[in-house]
PDB file of C-alpha atoms and ligand atoms in Angstrom:
ATOM      1  CA  MET A 821      57.260 -10.139 -20.674  1.00  0.00           C
ATOM      2  CA  ARG A 822      54.488  -8.134 -19.034  1.00  0.00           C
ATOM      3  CA  LYS A 823      54.526  -7.914 -15.325  1.00  0.00           C
ATOM      4  CA  LYS A 824      51.552 -10.330 -13.703  1.00  0.00           C
ATOM      5  CA  ILE A 825      49.727  -8.419 -10.678  1.00  0.00           C
ATOM      6  CA  VAL A 826      47.373  -9.601  -8.296  1.00  0.00           C
ATOM      7  CA  ALA A 827      46.032  -6.265  -6.215  1.00  0.00           C
ATOM      8  CA  GLY A 828      43.882  -6.084  -3.094  1.00  0.00           C
ATOM      9  CA  ASN A 829      41.922  -2.964  -2.997  1.00  0.00           C
ATOM     10  CA  TRP A 830      40.625  -3.148   0.853  1.00  0.00           C
ATOM     11  CA  LYS A 831      38.371  -0.127   0.047  1.00  0.00           C
ATOM     12  CA  MET A 832      36.954   1.288   3.559  1.00  0.00           C
ATOM     13  CA  ASN A 833      37.163  -1.880   5.391  1.00  0.00           C
ATOM     14  CA  THR A 834      38.916  -3.263   8.706  1.00  0.00           C
ATOM     15  CA  THR A 835      40.354  -1.394  11.557  1.00  0.00           C
ATOM     16  CA  VAL A 836      44.081  -0.741  11.872  1.00  0.00           C
ATOM     17  CA  ALA A 837      44.457  -3.758  13.872  1.00  0.00           C
ATOM     18  CA  GLU A 838      42.454  -6.065  11.821  1.00  0.00           C
ATOM     19  CA  GLY A 839      44.374  -4.576   8.616  1.00  0.00           C
ATOM     20  CA  VAL A 840      47.591  -5.556  10.145  1.00  0.00           C
ATOM     21  CA  GLU A 841      46.498  -9.013  10.807  1.00  0.00           C
ATOM     22  CA  LEU A 842      45.253  -9.304   7.198  1.00  0.00           C
ATOM     23  CA  ALA A 843      48.423  -7.771   5.861  1.00  0.00           C
ATOM     24  CA  LYS A 844      50.599 -10.320   8.193  1.00  0.00           C
ATOM     25  CA  ALA A 845      48.148 -13.125   6.877  1.00  0.00           C
ATOM     26  CA  VAL A 846      49.012 -12.284   3.114  1.00  0.00           C
ATOM     27  CA  ALA A 847      52.829 -11.917   3.919  1.00  0.00           C
ATOM     28  CA  ALA A 848      52.590 -15.497   5.188  1.00  0.00           C
ATOM     29  CA  GLY A 849      50.627 -16.835   2.410  1.00  0.00           C
ATOM     30  CA  SER A 850      52.839 -14.929  -0.273  1.00  0.00           C
ATOM     31  CA  ALA A 851      55.587 -17.536   0.201  1.00  0.00           C
ATOM     32  CA  LYS A 852      53.546 -19.836  -1.902  1.00  0.00           C
ATOM     33  CA  VAL A 853      53.055 -17.298  -4.745  1.00  0.00           C
ATOM     34  CA  PRO A 854      55.365 -17.819  -7.895  1.00  0.00           C
ATOM     35  CA  ALA A 855      58.059 -14.770  -8.011  1.00  0.00           C
ATOM     36  CA  ASP A 856      56.727 -13.778 -11.275  1.00  0.00           C
ATOM     37  CA  VAL A 857      53.377 -12.745  -9.964  1.00  0.00           C
ATOM     38  CA  LYS A 858      53.374  -9.381  -7.948  1.00  0.00           C
ATOM     39  CA  LEU A 859      50.977  -8.907  -5.014  1.00  0.00           C
ATOM     40  CA  ILE A 860      50.059  -5.325  -3.988  1.00  0.00           C
ATOM     41  CA  ILE A 861      47.859  -4.472  -1.123  1.00  0.00           C
ATOM     42  CA  ALA A 862      46.045  -1.232  -0.947  1.00  0.00           C
ATOM     43  CA  PRO A 863      44.452  -0.656   2.639  1.00  0.00           C
ATOM     44  CA  PRO A 864      42.888   2.768   3.809  1.00  0.00           C
ATOM     45  CA  PHE A 865      45.289   5.600   4.363  1.00  0.00           C
ATOM     46  CA  THR A 866      45.458   5.368   8.145  1.00  0.00           C
ATOM     47  CA  HIS A 867      46.716   1.771   8.031  1.00  0.00           C
ATOM     48  CA  LEU A 868      49.677   2.343   5.606  1.00  0.00           C
ATOM     49  CA  VAL A 869      52.524   2.840   7.984  1.00  0.00           C
ATOM     50  CA  PRO A 870      51.660  -0.050  10.123  1.00  0.00           C
ATOM     51  CA  VAL A 871      50.980  -2.330   7.247  1.00  0.00           C
ATOM     52  CA  ALA A 872      54.398  -1.309   5.592  1.00  0.00           C
ATOM     53  CA  GLU A 873      56.064  -2.592   8.802  1.00  0.00           C
ATOM     54  CA  ALA A 874      53.936  -5.473   8.675  1.00  0.00           C
ATOM     55  CA  ILE A 875      55.028  -6.748   5.097  1.00  0.00           C
ATOM     56  CA  LYS A 876      58.679  -5.073   5.523  1.00  0.00           C
ATOM     57  CA  GLY A 877      61.104  -8.111   3.814  1.00  0.00           C
ATOM     58  CA  THR A 878      58.300  -9.524   1.554  1.00  0.00           C
ATOM     59  CA  ALA A 879      57.958  -8.582  -2.080  1.00  0.00           C
ATOM     60  CA  ILE A 880      54.516  -7.284  -1.511  1.00  0.00           C
ATOM     61  CA  GLY A 881      53.750  -3.768  -2.925  1.00  0.00           C
ATOM     62  CA  LEU A 882      51.996  -1.225  -0.972  1.00  0.00           C
ATOM     63  CA  SER A 883      49.403   0.735  -2.549  1.00  0.00           C
ATOM     64  CA  ALA A 884      46.979   3.848  -1.695  1.00  0.00           C
ATOM     65  CA  GLN A 885      43.314   3.923  -3.005  1.00  0.00           C
ATOM     66  CA  ASN A 886      43.599   7.513  -3.861  1.00  0.00           C
ATOM     67  CA  CYS A 887      45.809  10.617  -3.586  1.00  0.00           C
ATOM     68  CA  ALA A 888      45.379  14.516  -3.780  1.00  0.00           C
ATOM     69  CA  ASP A 889      45.389  16.520  -7.062  1.00  0.00           C
ATOM     70  CA  LYS A 890      47.343  18.934  -5.343  1.00  0.00           C
ATOM     71  CA  GLU A 891      51.026  19.005  -4.220  1.00  0.00           C
ATOM     72  CA  LYS A 892      50.437  20.445  -0.694  1.00  0.00           C
ATOM     73  CA  GLY A 893      48.828  23.160   1.301  1.00  0.00           C
ATOM     74  CA  ALA A 894      45.337  24.254   2.526  1.00  0.00           C
ATOM     75  CA  TYR A 895      43.233  21.190   1.106  1.00  0.00           C
ATOM     76  CA  THR A 896      41.753  19.850   4.120  1.00  0.00           C
ATOM     77  CA  GLY A 897      41.233  16.088   4.243  1.00  0.00           C
ATOM     78  CA  GLU A 898      43.341  15.302   1.305  1.00  0.00           C
ATOM     79  CA  VAL A 899      46.597  12.975   1.204  1.00  0.00           C
ATOM     80  CA  ALA A 900      49.184  14.003  -0.981  1.00  0.00           C
ATOM     81  CA  ALA A 901      51.406  11.907  -3.473  1.00  0.00           C
ATOM     82  CA  ASP A 902      54.710  12.567  -1.369  1.00  0.00           C
ATOM     83  CA  MET A 903      52.879  11.639   1.693  1.00  0.00           C
ATOM     84  CA  LEU A 904      51.961   8.207   0.280  1.00  0.00           C
ATOM     85  CA  VAL A 905      55.663   7.632  -0.527  1.00  0.00           C
ATOM     86  CA  SER A 906      56.870   8.647   2.980  1.00  0.00           C
ATOM     87  CA  ALA A 907      54.349   6.175   4.290  1.00  0.00           C
ATOM     88  CA  GLY A 908      56.044   3.335   2.341  1.00  0.00           C
ATOM     89  CA  CYS A 909      53.637   3.256  -0.992  1.00  0.00           C
ATOM     90  CA  GLN A 910      54.878   2.449  -4.303  1.00  0.00           C
ATOM     91  CA  TYR A 911      51.626   2.510  -5.955  1.00  0.00           C
ATOM     92  CA  THR A 912      48.373   4.423  -5.855  1.00  0.00           C
ATOM     93  CA  ILE A 913      44.796   3.230  -6.984  1.00  0.00           C
ATOM     94  CA  LEU A 914      43.344   6.316  -9.144  1.00  0.00           C
ATOM     95  CA  GLY A 915      40.157   6.884 -10.825  1.00  0.00           C
ATOM     96  CA  HIS A 916      38.341   3.992  -9.315  1.00  0.00           C
ATOM     97  CA  SER A 917      34.733   4.178 -10.205  1.00  0.00           C
ATOM     98  CA  GLU A 918      33.651   4.456  -6.616  1.00  0.00           C
ATOM     99  CA  ARG A 919      35.437   7.522  -6.709  1.00  0.00           C
ATOM    100  CA  ARG A 920      34.175   8.740 -10.007  1.00  0.00           C
ATOM    101  CA  GLN A 921      30.693   8.019  -9.019  1.00  0.00           C
ATOM    102  CA  TYR A 922      30.404   8.964  -5.273  1.00  0.00           C
ATOM    103  CA  TYR A 923      33.205  11.704  -4.931  1.00  0.00           C
ATOM    104  CA  GLY A 924      32.764  13.420  -8.302  1.00  0.00           C
ATOM    105  CA  GLU A 925      36.205  12.672  -9.731  1.00  0.00           C
ATOM    106  CA  THR A 926      36.392  13.940 -13.319  1.00  0.00           C
ATOM    107  CA  ASP A 927      38.938  12.840 -16.062  1.00  0.00           C
ATOM    108  CA  ALA A 928      40.582  16.497 -15.678  1.00  0.00           C
ATOM    109  CA  LYS A 929      41.314  15.957 -12.120  1.00  0.00           C
ATOM    110  CA  LEU A 930      42.479  12.238 -12.469  1.00  0.00           C
ATOM    111  CA  VAL A 931      45.015  14.042 -15.129  1.00  0.00           C
ATOM    112  CA  GLU A 932      46.377  15.948 -12.165  1.00  0.00           C
ATOM    113  CA  LYS A 933      46.370  13.032  -9.805  1.00  0.00           C
ATOM    114  CA  VAL A 934      48.116  10.613 -12.216  1.00  0.00           C
ATOM    115  CA  LYS A 935      51.055  13.103 -13.296  1.00  0.00           C
ATOM    116  CA  LEU A 936      51.402  14.076  -9.333  1.00  0.00           C
ATOM    117  CA  ALA A 937      51.568  10.394  -8.415  1.00  0.00           C
ATOM    118  CA  ILE A 938      54.236   9.567 -11.079  1.00  0.00           C
ATOM    119  CA  ALA A 939      56.164  12.631 -10.391  1.00  0.00           C
ATOM    120  CA  ASN A 940      56.537  11.490  -6.837  1.00  0.00           C
ATOM    121  CA  GLY A 941      57.646   8.089  -7.748  1.00  0.00           C
ATOM    122  CA  LEU A 942      54.297   6.350  -7.499  1.00  0.00           C
ATOM    123  CA  SER A 943      53.016   3.887  -9.999  1.00  0.00           C
ATOM    124  CA  PRO A 944      49.109   4.680 -10.645  1.00  0.00           C
ATOM    125  CA  ILE A 945      46.663   1.788 -10.901  1.00  0.00           C
ATOM    126  CA  PHE A 946      44.272   3.672 -13.050  1.00  0.00           C
ATOM    127  CA  CYS A 947      40.997   2.420 -13.471  1.00  0.00           C
ATOM    128  CA  VAL A 948      38.412   2.444 -16.178  1.00  0.00           C
ATOM    129  CA  GLY A 949      35.136   0.882 -16.751  1.00  0.00           C
ATOM    130  CA  GLU A 950      31.572   1.461 -17.971  1.00  0.00           C
ATOM    131  CA  ASN A 951      28.384   1.337 -15.850  1.00  0.00           C
ATOM    132  CA  LEU A 952      25.500  -1.067 -16.594  1.00  0.00           C
ATOM    133  CA  GLU A 953      23.514   1.616 -18.588  1.00  0.00           C
ATOM    134  CA  GLU A 954      26.449   1.996 -20.699  1.00  0.00           C
ATOM    135  CA  ARG A 955      26.929  -1.558 -21.392  1.00  0.00           C
ATOM    136  CA  GLU A 956      23.299  -2.216 -22.172  1.00  0.00           C
ATOM    137  CA  ALA A 957      23.566   0.652 -24.922  1.00  0.00           C
ATOM    138  CA  GLY A 958      26.591  -1.026 -26.310  1.00  0.00           C
ATOM    139  CA  ARG A 959      28.694   1.983 -25.518  1.00  0.00           C
ATOM    140  CA  HIS A 960      31.391  -0.058 -23.257  1.00  0.00           C
ATOM    141  CA  PHE A 961      34.307   0.063 -25.848  1.00  0.00           C
ATOM    142  CA  ASP A 962      33.708   3.697 -26.390  1.00  0.00           C
ATOM    143  CA  VAL A 963      33.354   4.711 -22.669  1.00  0.00           C
ATOM    144  CA  VAL A 964      36.496   3.102 -21.874  1.00  0.00           C
ATOM    145  CA  THR A 965      38.426   4.580 -25.002  1.00  0.00           C
ATOM    146  CA  GLU A 966      37.405   7.864 -23.522  1.00  0.00           C
ATOM    147  CA  GLN A 967      38.471   7.297 -20.227  1.00  0.00           C
ATOM    148  CA  VAL A 968      41.816   6.087 -21.274  1.00  0.00           C
ATOM    149  CA  LYS A 969      42.342   8.791 -23.916  1.00  0.00           C
ATOM    150  CA  ASN A 970      41.243  11.597 -21.779  1.00  0.00           C
ATOM    151  CA  VAL A 971      43.866  11.015 -18.887  1.00  0.00           C
ATOM    152  CA  LEU A 972      46.670   8.505 -20.475  1.00  0.00           C
ATOM    153  CA  TYR A 973      47.147  10.486 -23.724  1.00  0.00           C
ATOM    154  CA  THR A 974      48.337  13.435 -21.858  1.00  0.00           C
ATOM    155  CA  LEU A 975      51.445  11.459 -20.487  1.00  0.00           C
ATOM    156  CA  SER A 976      54.865  11.156 -21.997  1.00  0.00           C
ATOM    157  CA  ALA A 977      55.824   7.572 -23.021  1.00  0.00           C
ATOM    158  CA  GLU A 978      58.244   7.779 -20.222  1.00  0.00           C
ATOM    159  CA  ASP A 979      55.488   8.282 -17.594  1.00  0.00           C
ATOM    160  CA  MET A 980      52.943   6.047 -19.488  1.00  0.00           C
ATOM    161  CA  ALA A 981      55.412   3.129 -18.896  1.00  0.00           C
ATOM    162  CA  LYS A 982      54.940   3.365 -15.190  1.00  0.00           C
ATOM    163  CA  VAL A 983      51.041   3.221 -15.385  1.00  0.00           C
ATOM    164  CA  ILE A 984      49.100  -0.094 -14.617  1.00  0.00           C
ATOM    165  CA  ILE A 985      45.590  -0.090 -15.821  1.00  0.00           C
ATOM    166  CA  ALA A 986      42.634  -1.695 -14.509  1.00  0.00           C
ATOM    167  CA  TYR A 987      39.416  -2.339 -16.276  1.00  0.00           C
ATOM    168  CA  GLU A 988      36.606  -2.737 -13.886  1.00  0.00           C
ATOM    169  CA  PRO A 989      33.304  -2.724 -15.217  1.00  0.00           C
ATOM    170  CA  VAL A 990      30.917  -1.046 -12.800  1.00  0.00           C
ATOM    171  CA  TRP A 991      28.037  -3.631 -13.098  1.00  0.00           C
ATOM    172  CA  ALA A 992      30.443  -6.376 -11.935  1.00  0.00           C
ATOM    173  CA  ILE A 993      31.871  -4.502  -8.928  1.00  0.00           C
ATOM    174  CA  GLY A 994      30.568  -6.129  -5.478  1.00  0.00           C
ATOM    175  CA  THR A 995      27.765  -7.668  -7.532  1.00  0.00           C
ATOM    176  CA  GLY A 996      29.031 -11.179  -7.834  1.00  0.00           C
ATOM    177  CA  LYS A 997      28.424 -10.659 -11.523  1.00  0.00           C
ATOM    178  CA  THR A 998      31.835 -11.211 -12.997  1.00  0.00           C
ATOM    179  CA  ALA A 999      32.321 -10.343 -16.642  1.00  0.00           C
ATOM    180  CA  THR A1000      32.817 -13.568 -18.802  1.00  0.00           C
ATOM    181  CA  ALA A1001      36.443 -13.987 -19.743  1.00  0.00           C
ATOM    182  CA  GLU A1002      35.514 -13.220 -23.459  1.00  0.00           C
ATOM    183  CA  GLN A1003      33.839  -9.638 -22.362  1.00  0.00           C
ATOM    184  CA  ALA A1004      36.877  -9.073 -20.397  1.00  0.00           C
ATOM    185  CA  GLN A1005      39.443 -10.019 -22.951  1.00  0.00           C
ATOM    186  CA  GLU A1006      37.667  -8.065 -25.677  1.00  0.00           C
ATOM    187  CA  ILE A1007      37.908  -4.801 -23.477  1.00  0.00           C
ATOM    188  CA  HIS A1008      41.367  -5.441 -22.407  1.00  0.00           C
ATOM    189  CA  ALA A1009      42.476  -6.030 -26.207  1.00  0.00           C
ATOM    190  CA  CYS A1010      40.626  -2.717 -27.091  1.00  0.00           C
ATOM    191  CA  ILE A1011      42.554  -1.050 -24.180  1.00  0.00           C
ATOM    192  CA  ARG A1012      45.802  -2.356 -25.360  1.00  0.00           C
ATOM    193  CA  LYS A1013      44.943  -0.976 -29.159  1.00  0.00           C
ATOM    194  CA  VAL A1014      44.129   2.391 -27.803  1.00  0.00           C
ATOM    195  CA  ILE A1015      47.291   2.531 -25.653  1.00  0.00           C
ATOM    196  CA  ALA A1016      49.173   1.332 -28.909  1.00  0.00           C
ATOM    197  CA  GLU A1017      47.696   3.951 -31.227  1.00  0.00           C
ATOM    198  CA  LYS A1018      49.536   6.643 -29.131  1.00  0.00           C
ATOM    199  CA  PHE A1019      52.314   5.197 -27.573  1.00  0.00           C
ATOM    200  CA  GLY A1020      53.288   2.132 -30.231  1.00  0.00           C
ATOM    201  CA  ALA A1021      54.952  -1.020 -28.703  1.00  0.00           C
ATOM    202  CA  LEU A1022      54.871   0.338 -25.441  1.00  0.00           C
ATOM    203  CA  SER A1023      51.426  -1.119 -24.963  1.00  0.00           C
ATOM    204  CA  GLU A1024      52.673  -4.817 -24.987  1.00  0.00           C
ATOM    205  CA  GLU A1025      54.576  -3.753 -21.940  1.00  0.00           C
ATOM    206  CA  ILE A1026      51.477  -2.415 -19.951  1.00  0.00           C
ATOM    207  CA  THR A1027      50.041  -4.525 -17.109  1.00  0.00           C
ATOM    208  CA  ILE A1028      46.031  -4.363 -17.660  1.00  0.00           C
ATOM    209  CA  LEU A1029      44.238  -5.986 -14.651  1.00  0.00           C
ATOM    210  CA  TYR A1030      40.748  -7.128 -14.434  1.00  0.00           C
ATOM    211  CA  GLY A1031      38.538  -6.182 -11.549  1.00  0.00           C
ATOM    212  CA  GLY A1032      34.941  -6.755 -10.500  1.00  0.00           C
ATOM    213  CA  SER A1033      33.907 -10.265  -8.433  1.00  0.00           C
ATOM    214  CA  CYS A1034      37.118 -11.773  -9.207  1.00  0.00           C
ATOM    215  CA  LYS A1035      37.400 -14.639  -6.883  1.00  0.00           C
ATOM    216  CA  PRO A1036      39.187 -17.964  -6.533  1.00  0.00           C
ATOM    217  CA  SER A1037      36.513 -19.757  -8.497  1.00  0.00           C
ATOM    218  CA  ASN A1038      36.799 -17.576 -11.827  1.00  0.00           C
ATOM    219  CA  ALA A1039      40.495 -16.278 -11.532  1.00  0.00           C
ATOM    220  CA  LYS A1040      42.090 -18.907 -13.436  1.00  0.00           C
ATOM    221  CA  GLU A1041      39.738 -18.348 -16.693  1.00  0.00           C
ATOM    222  CA  LEU A1042      40.100 -14.733 -16.605  1.00  0.00           C
ATOM    223  CA  PHE A1043      44.056 -15.030 -16.065  1.00  0.00           C
ATOM    224  CA  ALA A1044      44.325 -17.205 -19.059  1.00  0.00           C
ATOM    225  CA  CYS A1045      43.255 -14.577 -21.559  1.00  0.00           C
ATOM    226  CA  PRO A1046      46.028 -13.199 -23.429  1.00  0.00           C
ATOM    227  CA  ASP A1047      45.554  -9.327 -22.599  1.00  0.00           C
ATOM    228  CA  ILE A1048      44.421 -10.066 -19.047  1.00  0.00           C
ATOM    229  CA  ASP A1049      47.603  -9.627 -16.736  1.00  0.00           C
ATOM    230  CA  GLY A1050      46.036 -10.025 -13.425  1.00  0.00           C
ATOM    231  CA  GLY A1051      43.396  -8.638 -11.196  1.00  0.00           C
ATOM    232  CA  LEU A1052      42.220  -5.833  -8.924  1.00  0.00           C
ATOM    233  CA  ILE A1053      40.290  -7.691  -6.133  1.00  0.00           C
ATOM    234  CA  GLY A1054      37.976  -6.266  -3.801  1.00  0.00           C
ATOM    235  CA  GLY A1055      35.736  -8.518  -1.448  1.00  0.00           C
ATOM    236  CA  ALA A1056      37.999 -11.466  -2.083  1.00  0.00           C
ATOM    237  CA  ALA A1057      41.232  -9.484  -0.967  1.00  0.00           C
ATOM    238  CA  LEU A1058      39.727  -9.187   2.468  1.00  0.00           C
ATOM    239  CA  LYS A1059      40.225 -12.552   3.038  1.00  0.00           C
ATOM    240  CA  ALA A1060      43.991 -13.643   2.849  1.00  0.00           C
ATOM    241  CA  ASP A1061      43.288 -17.322   1.757  1.00  0.00           C
ATOM    242  CA  ASP A1062      41.209 -16.108  -1.047  1.00  0.00           C
ATOM    243  CA  PHE A1063      43.566 -13.354  -2.189  1.00  0.00           C
ATOM    244  CA  ILE A1064      46.493 -15.981  -2.161  1.00  0.00           C
ATOM    245  CA  ALA A1065      44.168 -18.373  -4.013  1.00  0.00           C
ATOM    246  CA  ILE A1066      43.491 -15.926  -6.624  1.00  0.00           C
ATOM    247  CA  ALA A1067      47.214 -15.229  -7.135  1.00  0.00           C
ATOM    248  CA  LEU A1068      48.003 -19.014  -7.433  1.00  0.00           C
ATOM    249  CA  SER A1069      45.467 -19.293 -10.133  1.00  0.00           C
ATOM    250  CA  TYR A1070      48.024 -18.153 -12.554  1.00  0.00           C
TER     251      TYR A1070
HETATM  252  P1  13P B2339      34.961  -6.639  -6.005  1.00  0.00           P
HETATM  253  O1  13P B2339      36.058  -7.612  -6.217  1.00  0.00           O
HETATM  254  O2  13P B2339      34.416  -6.697  -4.584  1.00  0.00           O
HETATM  255  O3  13P B2339      33.831  -6.737  -6.894  1.00  0.00           O
HETATM  256  O4  13P B2339      35.488  -5.169  -6.073  1.00  0.00           O
HETATM  257  C1  13P B2339      36.396  -4.816  -7.496  1.00  0.00           C
HETATM  258  C2  13P B2339      36.820  -3.735  -7.263  1.00  0.00           C
HETATM  259  O5  13P B2339      36.420  -2.589  -7.301  1.00  0.00           O
HETATM  260  C3  13P B2339      38.388  -3.495  -6.852  1.00  0.00           C
HETATM  261  O6  13P B2339      38.877  -2.419  -6.895  1.00  0.00           O
END
């Protein structure tokens, strides 16, 4: 049985005080969520320590939104994987399209990041997804396949088992335009096949999340798809009620 996950990517939103309040509200709502659905929240770096405290004693996982591609040292402005662990994280998002697009993250950098995250005990939530132009040109399967191969094929099976994949079509992020359940399912199935080509039956164990304008009104249909194992939620994760409602859609 694959793990079902609903993860909230808060992106660059909330002050520390607002973030702690949001985390507490998610913690209060999490009591209603069935035990087989894992909740994860990914606040900004500055919030990690107090948010870890706010969700202590709950089953909610804590994730960062990024980590450095270097272990430590003179890399001003960067945050290393072992720092995230020491702040209370068990996960980190890596390769989000906003990082690829606005901060020039390449597959080569992501290989380093994914490896360092895993070496330090974090599970990466590794994001892939095509942009609008690529989708319109019918290249979405190829783009996503390349992103998966370029980074995840460099891992051992043991390390691959720790990875969570998130498919986030760039054209659906923050646009209110969700991929249809059919569009999402066919890419998820493709990703699982690409993982199977290298890692065999392990592919059946890998959680693949959908992200992109996922909300309470469309989560049920998406989560009902055989290869969709949950969601990576942006905007709707900033409201505890909506985030919990999405988790209750399973
Ligand atoms: P939205 O849910 O706001 O579209 O964001 C999705 C996302 O990028 C999550 O990482």
